[in-house]
Amino acid sequence: MRSEMENDILKVLVTEEEIKARIAEMGDALYEKFQGKDPLFLSVLKGSFVFMADLVRACQLKSDVEFIAVSSYENATVSSGRVKINHDIQQDITGRHLIIVEDILDSGNTLAFLRDYFKAKGAASITIVTLLDKPSRRTKAVTADLAGFVVPDEFVVGYGLDYCQQYRNMPYIGVLKPEVYSK
Ligand code: 5GP
Ligand code: MG
């Protein structure tokens, strides 16, 4: 039976199986890079919470986790590019190897801000890992060190990503039907 949420999906961009397989590869790549370095996985809330949970389990390194919540100051006409921290991390990261875990790299505002913020706090290294990359929309000079999938310039939901706080619990990445936006 189709779920309540599935009825709102126009198309699936990345399936559950594709996500799982790609995260296994990403976990291996991070394992190779960070063996013996005790990295800190930093999840950017809320969007990356699902990806974070799967990624850390796909990478059996000695490591710990942190969470930061941010939002951008924007209005309908101008994206200021300023980012606000709503919940900061709870430890000193001086000298730590930081792995920033994001759901999607879009304009680059969020990750440009976080990279500079943690550089200023004395991280030993900063690695940007994103599940999705939408390079067509980039306005800041940020590239992911590791990206799961490149997606076209469409608004996507699922696997942590929301529309009006919903669809985060869909197990795959999809695009909503146009009528969902006019509800
Ligand atoms: P930025 O523009 O700063 O690179 O991305 C900011 C945030 O916008 C992302 O972390 C994500 O939460 C949100 N975002 C960007 N593109 C999409 C999208 O296609 N779908 C959803 N649900 N969120 C997006
Ligand atoms: Mg996000």
Coordinates of N, CA and C and ligand atoms in Angstrom, one line a residue:
M1 N 0.8 -1.2 0.0 CA 0.0 0.0 0.0 C 0.9 1.2 0.0
R2 N 0.5 2.2 -0.8 CA 1.2 3.5 -0.8 C 1.0 4.3 0.4
S3 N 2.1 4.9 1.0 CA 1.9 5.6 2.2 C 1.4 7.0 1.9
E4 N 0.9 7.7 2.9 CA 0.4 9.0 2.8 C 1.4 9.9 2.1
M5 N 2.7 9.8 2.5 CA 3.7 10.6 1.9 C 4.0 10.2 0.4
E6 N 4.0 9.0 0.1 CA 4.3 8.5 -1.2 C 3.4 9.1 -2.3
N7 N 2.1 9.3 -1.8 CA 1.2 9.9 -2.8 C 1.6 11.3 -3.2
D8 N 2.4 12.0 -2.4 CA 2.8 13.4 -2.8 C 4.1 13.4 -3.6
I9 N 4.7 12.2 -3.9 CA 5.9 12.2 -4.7 C 5.7 12.1 -6.2
L10 N 6.3 13.0 -6.9 CA 6.3 13.0 -8.3 C 7.2 12.0 -8.9
K11 N 8.5 12.0 -8.4 CA 9.5 11.1 -8.9 C 10.5 10.8 -7.9
V12 N 11.1 9.7 -8.0 CA 12.2 9.3 -7.1 C 13.5 9.6 -7.8
L13 N 14.4 10.4 -7.1 CA 15.7 10.7 -7.7 C 16.8 9.7 -7.3
V14 N 16.8 9.4 -6.0 CA 17.8 8.4 -5.5 C 17.1 7.4 -4.7
T15 N 17.2 6.1 -5.0 CA 16.5 5.1 -4.3 C 17.2 4.8 -2.9
E16 N 16.4 4.1 -2.1 CA 17.0 3.6 -0.8 C 18.2 2.7 -1.0
E17 N 18.1 1.9 -2.0 CA 19.3 0.9 -2.3 C 20.5 1.7 -2.7
E18 N 20.3 2.7 -3.6 CA 21.4 3.5 -4.1 C 22.0 4.3 -3.0
I19 N 21.2 4.8 -2.1 CA 21.8 5.6 -0.9 C 22.6 4.6 -0.1
K20 N 22.1 3.5 0.2 CA 22.8 2.5 1.1 C 24.2 2.1 0.5
A21 N 24.2 1.8 -0.8 CA 25.4 1.4 -1.4 C 26.4 2.5 -1.4
R22 N 26.0 3.7 -1.7 CA 26.9 4.9 -1.8 C 27.5 5.2 -0.4
I23 N 26.6 5.1 0.6 CA 27.1 5.4 2.0 C 28.1 4.4 2.4
A24 N 28.0 3.2 2.0 CA 29.0 2.1 2.3 C 30.4 2.6 1.7
E25 N 30.3 3.1 0.5 CA 31.6 3.5 -0.2 C 32.1 4.7 0.6
M26 N 31.2 5.6 0.9 CA 31.7 6.9 1.6 C 32.3 6.5 3.0
G27 N 31.7 5.6 3.7 CA 32.2 5.1 5.0 C 33.6 4.6 4.8
D28 N 33.8 3.8 3.8 CA 35.1 3.2 3.5 C 36.2 4.3 3.2
A29 N 35.8 5.2 2.4 CA 36.7 6.3 2.0 C 37.1 7.1 3.3
L30 N 36.2 7.4 4.2 CA 36.5 8.1 5.4 C 37.4 7.3 6.3
Y31 N 37.1 6.0 6.3 CA 37.9 5.1 7.2 C 39.4 5.1 6.7
E32 N 39.6 5.0 5.4 CA 41.0 5.1 4.9 C 41.6 6.4 5.3
K33 N 40.9 7.5 5.2 CA 41.5 8.8 5.4 C 41.8 9.1 6.9
F34 N 40.9 8.6 7.7 CA 41.0 9.0 9.2 C 41.4 8.0 10.2
Q35 N 41.9 6.8 9.7 CA 42.4 5.8 10.6 C 43.4 6.4 11.6
G36 N 43.2 6.2 12.9 CA 44.1 6.6 13.9 C 44.1 8.1 14.2
K37 N 43.1 8.8 13.6 CA 43.1 10.3 13.8 C 42.0 10.7 14.7
D38 N 41.1 9.8 15.2 CA 40.0 10.2 16.1 C 39.2 11.4 15.6
P39 N 38.6 11.3 14.5 CA 37.9 12.5 13.9 C 36.6 12.7 14.7
L40 N 36.0 13.9 14.5 CA 34.8 14.3 15.1 C 33.8 14.5 14.0
F41 N 32.7 13.7 14.0 CA 31.6 13.8 13.0 C 30.7 14.9 13.5
L42 N 30.5 15.9 12.7 CA 29.6 17.0 13.1 C 28.4 17.1 12.1
S43 N 27.2 16.8 12.7 CA 26.0 16.8 11.9 C 25.4 18.2 11.9
V44 N 25.0 18.7 10.7 CA 24.3 20.0 10.6 C 22.8 19.7 10.6
L45 N 22.2 20.1 11.7 CA 20.8 19.8 11.9 C 19.9 20.8 11.1
K46 N 18.6 20.4 10.8 CA 18.1 19.1 11.1 C 18.4 18.1 9.9
G47 N 18.6 18.7 8.7 CA 18.6 17.9 7.5 C 19.5 16.7 7.5
S48 N 20.6 16.7 8.2 CA 21.6 15.6 8.0 C 21.5 14.5 9.0
F49 N 20.4 14.6 9.8 CA 20.4 13.6 10.9 C 20.2 12.1 10.5
V50 N 19.5 11.9 9.4 CA 19.4 10.5 8.9 C 20.7 10.1 8.3
F51 N 21.2 10.9 7.4 CA 22.5 10.6 6.8 C 23.6 10.4 7.8
M52 N 23.7 11.2 8.8 CA 24.7 11.1 9.9 C 24.6 9.7 10.5
A53 N 23.4 9.3 10.9 CA 23.2 8.0 11.6 C 23.7 6.9 10.7
D54 N 23.4 6.9 9.4 CA 23.9 5.8 8.6 C 25.4 5.9 8.3
L55 N 25.9 7.2 8.1 CA 27.3 7.3 7.8 C 28.2 6.9 8.9
V56 N 27.9 7.3 10.1 CA 28.8 6.9 11.2 C 28.8 5.4 11.4
R57 N 27.7 4.7 11.1 CA 27.7 3.2 11.3 C 28.4 2.5 10.1
A58 N 28.5 3.3 9.0 CA 29.2 2.7 7.8 C 30.7 2.9 7.9
C59 N 31.2 3.6 9.0 CA 32.6 4.0 9.2 C 33.0 3.6 10.6
Q60 N 33.5 2.4 10.7 CA 33.8 1.9 12.1 C 35.2 2.4 12.6
L61 N 35.3 3.7 12.7 CA 36.5 4.4 13.2 C 36.2 4.7 14.7
K62 N 37.2 4.9 15.5 CA 37.1 5.5 16.8 C 36.8 6.9 16.5
S63 N 35.7 7.5 16.9 CA 35.3 8.8 16.6 C 34.2 9.2 17.5
D64 N 33.9 10.5 17.6 CA 32.7 10.9 18.3 C 31.8 11.8 17.5
V65 N 30.7 12.2 18.0 CA 29.7 12.9 17.2 C 29.3 14.2 17.9
E66 N 29.0 15.2 17.1 CA 28.5 16.5 17.6 C 27.4 17.0 16.7
F67 N 26.6 17.9 17.2 CA 25.5 18.4 16.4 C 25.4 19.9 16.4
I68 N 25.2 20.6 15.3 CA 25.0 22.0 15.3 C 23.8 22.3 14.5
A69 N 23.0 23.3 15.0 CA 21.8 23.7 14.2 C 22.0 25.1 13.7
V70 N 21.8 25.3 12.4 CA 22.0 26.6 11.8 C 20.8 27.0 11.0
S71 N 20.6 28.3 10.7 CA 19.6 28.7 9.8 C 20.1 29.9 9.0
S72 N 19.6 30.2 7.8 CA 20.1 31.4 7.1 C 19.1 32.5 7.2
Y73 N 19.7 33.7 7.3 CA 18.8 34.9 7.3 C 18.5 35.1 5.8
E74 N 17.2 35.0 5.5 CA 16.8 35.2 4.1 C 15.5 35.8 4.0
N75 N 15.2 36.6 3.0 CA 13.8 37.0 2.8 C 13.5 36.7 1.3
A76 N 12.3 37.0 0.9 CA 11.8 36.5 -0.4 C 12.7 36.9 -1.5
T77 N 13.2 38.1 -1.5 CA 13.9 38.7 -2.6 C 15.4 38.5 -2.6
V78 N 16.0 38.6 -1.3 CA 17.5 38.6 -1.2 C 17.9 37.5 -0.3
S79 N 18.9 36.7 -0.8 CA 19.5 35.8 0.1 C 20.8 36.5 0.6
S80 N 20.8 36.8 1.9 CA 21.9 37.6 2.4 C 23.2 36.8 2.6
G81 N 23.0 35.5 2.6 CA 24.2 34.7 2.8 C 24.6 34.6 4.2
R82 N 23.9 35.3 5.1 CA 24.3 35.2 6.5 C 23.7 34.0 7.2
V83 N 24.5 33.4 8.1 CA 24.1 32.2 8.7 C 24.0 32.4 10.2
K84 N 23.0 31.9 10.9 CA 22.8 32.0 12.3 C 22.9 30.7 13.0
I85 N 23.6 30.6 14.1 CA 23.8 29.4 14.9 C 22.6 29.3 15.9
N86 N 21.8 28.3 15.8 CA 20.7 28.2 16.7 C 21.1 27.2 17.9
H87 N 22.0 26.3 17.6 CA 22.5 25.4 18.7 C 23.9 25.1 18.4
D88 N 24.8 25.5 19.3 CA 26.3 25.3 19.0 C 26.8 24.0 19.6
I89 N 27.9 23.6 19.1 CA 28.5 22.3 19.7 C 28.9 22.6 21.1
Q90 N 29.1 21.5 21.8 CA 29.3 21.5 23.3 C 30.7 21.2 23.7
Q91 N 31.7 21.3 22.8 CA 33.1 21.0 23.2 C 34.1 21.8 22.4
D92 N 35.3 21.9 23.0 CA 36.4 22.6 22.4 C 36.9 21.7 21.2
I93 N 37.0 22.2 20.0 CA 37.4 21.4 18.9 C 38.9 21.7 18.5
T94 N 39.6 22.5 19.3 CA 41.0 22.8 18.9 C 41.8 21.6 18.6
G95 N 42.4 21.5 17.5 CA 43.3 20.4 17.1 C 42.6 19.2 16.7
R96 N 41.2 19.2 16.5 CA 40.5 18.0 16.1 C 40.3 18.0 14.6
H97 N 40.2 16.8 14.1 CA 39.9 16.6 12.7 C 38.4 16.5 12.5
L98 N 37.8 17.5 11.9 CA 36.4 17.7 11.8 C 35.8 17.2 10.5
I99 N 34.8 16.3 10.6 CA 34.1 15.9 9.4 C 32.7 16.5 9.5
I100 N 32.5 17.5 8.6 CA 31.2 18.2 8.6 C 30.2 17.4 7.7
V101 N 29.1 17.0 8.3 CA 28.1 16.1 7.6 C 26.9 16.9 7.3
E102 N 26.6 17.1 6.0 CA 25.5 18.0 5.5 C 24.6 17.1 4.7
D103 N 23.3 17.6 4.6 CA 22.4 16.9 3.7 C 22.6 17.3 2.3
I104 N 22.7 18.6 2.0 CA 22.8 19.1 0.6 C 23.6 20.4 0.6
L105 N 24.5 20.4 -0.4 CA 25.3 21.6 -0.7 C 24.7 22.3 -1.8
D106 N 24.1 23.5 -1.5 CA 23.3 24.2 -2.5 C 24.0 25.5 -2.9
S107 N 23.7 26.6 -2.3 CA 24.4 27.9 -2.6 C 25.8 27.8 -2.0
G108 N 26.0 27.1 -1.0 CA 27.3 27.0 -0.3 C 27.4 27.9 0.9
N109 N 26.4 28.7 1.1 CA 26.4 29.7 2.3 C 26.7 29.0 3.6
T110 N 25.9 27.9 3.8 CA 26.0 27.3 5.1 C 27.4 26.7 5.3
L111 N 27.9 26.0 4.4 CA 29.1 25.3 4.5 C 30.3 26.3 4.5
A112 N 30.2 27.3 3.7 CA 31.3 28.4 3.7 C 31.4 29.0 5.1
F113 N 30.2 29.3 5.7 CA 30.2 29.8 7.1 C 30.8 28.8 8.1
L114 N 30.3 27.6 8.0 CA 30.8 26.6 9.0 C 32.3 26.3 8.9
R115 N 32.7 26.2 7.7 CA 34.1 26.0 7.4 C 35.0 27.1 8.1
D116 N 34.6 28.4 7.8 CA 35.3 29.5 8.4 C 35.2 29.6 9.9
Y117 N 34.0 29.2 10.4 CA 33.8 29.3 11.9 C 34.7 28.3 12.6
F118 N 34.7 27.1 12.1 CA 35.5 26.0 12.8 C 37.0 26.2 12.5
K119 N 37.4 26.8 11.4 CA 38.8 27.1 11.1 C 39.3 28.1 12.2
A120 N 38.4 29.1 12.4 CA 38.8 30.1 13.4 C 38.8 29.5 14.8
K121 N 38.1 28.4 15.1 CA 38.1 27.8 16.4 C 39.3 26.8 16.5
G122 N 40.1 26.7 15.5 CA 41.3 25.9 15.6 C 41.3 24.4 15.3
A123 N 40.3 24.0 14.4 CA 40.2 22.6 14.0 C 41.6 22.3 13.2
A124 N 42.0 21.1 13.4 CA 43.3 20.6 12.8 C 43.0 20.5 11.3
S125 N 41.8 20.0 10.9 CA 41.5 19.8 9.5 C 39.9 19.8 9.4
I126 N 39.4 20.2 8.3 CA 38.0 20.3 8.1 C 37.7 19.5 6.8
T127 N 36.9 18.5 6.9 CA 36.5 17.7 5.7 C 34.9 17.9 5.5
I128 N 34.5 18.2 4.3 CA 33.1 18.4 4.1 C 32.5 17.2 3.4
V129 N 31.5 16.6 4.0 CA 30.9 15.5 3.4 C 29.4 15.8 3.2
T130 N 28.9 15.7 2.0 CA 27.5 16.0 1.8 C 26.8 14.8 1.1
L131 N 25.6 14.5 1.5 CA 24.9 13.4 0.7 C 24.6 13.9 -0.7
L132 N 24.1 15.1 -0.8 CA 23.7 15.6 -2.1 C 24.5 16.9 -2.5
D133 N 24.8 17.1 -3.8 CA 25.4 18.3 -4.2 C 24.6 18.8 -5.4
K134 N 24.3 20.1 -5.3 CA 23.5 20.8 -6.4 C 24.4 21.9 -6.9
P135 N 25.5 21.6 -7.7 CA 26.5 22.5 -8.1 C 26.0 23.7 -8.9
S136 N 24.9 23.5 -9.6 CA 24.3 24.5 -10.5 C 23.9 25.8 -9.7
R137 N 23.7 25.7 -8.4 CA 23.2 26.8 -7.6 C 24.3 27.5 -6.7
R138 N 25.5 27.1 -6.9 CA 26.6 27.6 -6.0 C 26.9 29.0 -6.2
T139 N 26.9 29.8 -5.1 CA 27.3 31.2 -5.2 C 28.6 31.4 -4.3
K140 N 28.9 30.5 -3.4 CA 30.1 30.6 -2.6 C 31.1 29.5 -3.1
A141 N 32.4 29.9 -2.9 CA 33.5 29.0 -3.4 C 33.6 27.8 -2.3
V142 N 32.8 26.8 -2.4 CA 32.9 25.7 -1.5 C 32.7 24.4 -2.3
T143 N 33.6 23.5 -2.1 CA 33.4 22.2 -2.7 C 33.4 21.1 -1.7
A144 N 32.7 20.1 -1.9 CA 32.6 19.0 -0.9 C 33.9 18.1 -1.1
D145 N 34.5 17.6 -0.1 CA 35.5 16.7 -0.2 C 35.0 15.3 -0.6
L146 N 33.7 15.1 -0.2 CA 33.1 13.8 -0.5 C 31.6 14.1 -0.7
A147 N 31.0 13.7 -1.8 CA 29.6 14.0 -2.1 C 29.0 12.7 -2.5
G148 N 27.8 12.4 -2.0 CA 27.1 11.1 -2.4 C 26.6 11.1 -3.8
F149 N 25.8 12.1 -4.1 CA 25.1 12.2 -5.4 C 25.0 13.6 -5.9
V150 N 25.2 13.9 -7.2 CA 25.0 15.2 -7.7 C 23.5 15.2 -8.2
V151 N 22.8 16.3 -7.8 CA 21.3 16.3 -8.2 C 21.1 17.6 -9.0
P152 N 20.1 17.5 -9.9 CA 19.8 18.7 -10.7 C 19.1 19.8 -9.8
D153 N 18.9 21.0 -10.4 CA 18.4 22.1 -9.7 C 16.8 21.9 -9.5
E154 N 16.5 21.0 -8.6 CA 15.1 20.8 -8.3 C 15.1 20.7 -6.7
F155 N 13.9 21.0 -6.2 CA 13.8 20.9 -4.7 C 13.5 19.5 -4.3
V156 N 14.4 18.9 -3.5 CA 14.3 17.5 -3.2 C 13.9 17.3 -1.7
V157 N 13.2 16.2 -1.4 CA 12.9 15.9 -0.1 C 13.2 14.4 0.2
G158 N 13.1 14.1 1.5 CA 13.3 12.7 1.9 C 14.7 12.5 2.5
Y159 N 14.9 11.4 3.2 CA 16.1 11.0 3.8 C 16.7 12.2 4.6
G160 N 15.9 12.8 5.4 CA 16.3 13.9 6.2 C 15.9 15.3 5.7
L161 N 15.7 15.4 4.4 CA 15.4 16.7 3.8 C 13.9 17.0 3.9
D162 N 13.5 18.2 4.2 CA 12.1 18.5 4.4 C 11.5 19.4 3.4
Y163 N 10.2 19.4 3.4 CA 9.4 20.5 2.9 C 8.4 20.9 4.0
C164 N 8.5 22.1 4.5 CA 7.7 22.5 5.7 C 7.8 21.5 6.8
Q165 N 9.0 21.1 7.1 CA 9.3 20.1 8.2 C 8.8 18.7 8.0
Q166 N 8.2 18.4 6.8 CA 7.7 17.1 6.6 C 8.6 16.4 5.6
Y167 N 8.3 15.1 5.4 CA 9.0 14.2 4.5 C 10.4 13.8 4.9
R168 N 10.9 14.2 6.1 CA 12.2 13.9 6.5 C 12.4 12.4 6.7
N169 N 11.3 11.7 7.0 CA 11.4 10.3 7.3 C 11.1 9.4 6.1
M170 N 11.0 10.0 4.9 CA 11.0 9.1 3.7 C 12.3 8.5 3.5
P171 N 12.4 7.2 3.1 CA 13.7 6.5 3.0 C 14.5 6.8 1.8
Y172 N 14.0 7.6 0.9 CA 14.7 7.9 -0.4 C 14.6 9.4 -0.7
I173 N 15.3 9.8 -1.8 CA 15.2 11.2 -2.2 C 14.3 11.4 -3.4
G174 N 13.3 12.3 -3.2 CA 12.4 12.5 -4.3 C 12.0 13.9 -4.5
V175 N 11.2 14.1 -5.5 CA 10.7 15.5 -5.9 C 9.1 15.4 -5.7
L176 N 8.6 16.5 -5.1 CA 7.2 16.5 -4.8 C 6.3 16.9 -6.0
K177 N 5.1 16.5 -6.0 CA 4.2 16.9 -7.0 C 3.9 18.4 -6.9
P178 N 3.7 19.2 -8.0 CA 3.5 20.6 -7.9 C 2.3 21.0 -7.0
E179 N 1.3 20.2 -7.0 CA 0.1 20.5 -6.2 C 0.4 20.5 -4.7
V180 N 1.4 19.9 -4.2 CA 1.8 19.8 -2.8 C 2.1 21.2 -2.3
Y181 N 2.7 22.0 -3.2 CA 3.2 23.4 -2.8 C 2.0 24.4 -2.7
S182 N 0.9 24.0 -3.4 CA -0.2 25.0 -3.3 C -1.3 24.6 -2.3
K183 N -1.0 23.5 -1.5 CA -1.9 23.1 -0.5 C -2.0 24.1 0.7
Ligands
5GP1 P1 23.1 26.3 1.2 O1 22.3 27.1 0.2 O2 23.5 27.1 2.4 O3 24.2 25.5 0.5 O4 22.1 25.2 1.8 C1 21.3 25.5 2.9 C2 20.3 24.5 3.2 O5 19.2 24.7 2.4 C3 20.7 23.0 3.1 O6 21.4 22.5 4.2 C4 19.3 22.4 3.1 O7 18.8 22.3 4.4 C5 18.5 23.5 2.4 N1 18.3 23.1 1.0 C6 18.9 23.4 -0.1 N2 18.4 22.8 -1.2 C7 17.4 22.0 -0.8 C8 16.5 21.1 -1.4 O8 16.5 20.9 -2.6 N3 15.6 20.5 -0.6 C9 15.5 20.7 0.7 N4 14.6 20.1 1.4 N5 16.4 21.6 1.4 C10 17.3 22.2 0.6
MG2 MG 20.8 21.5 5.9

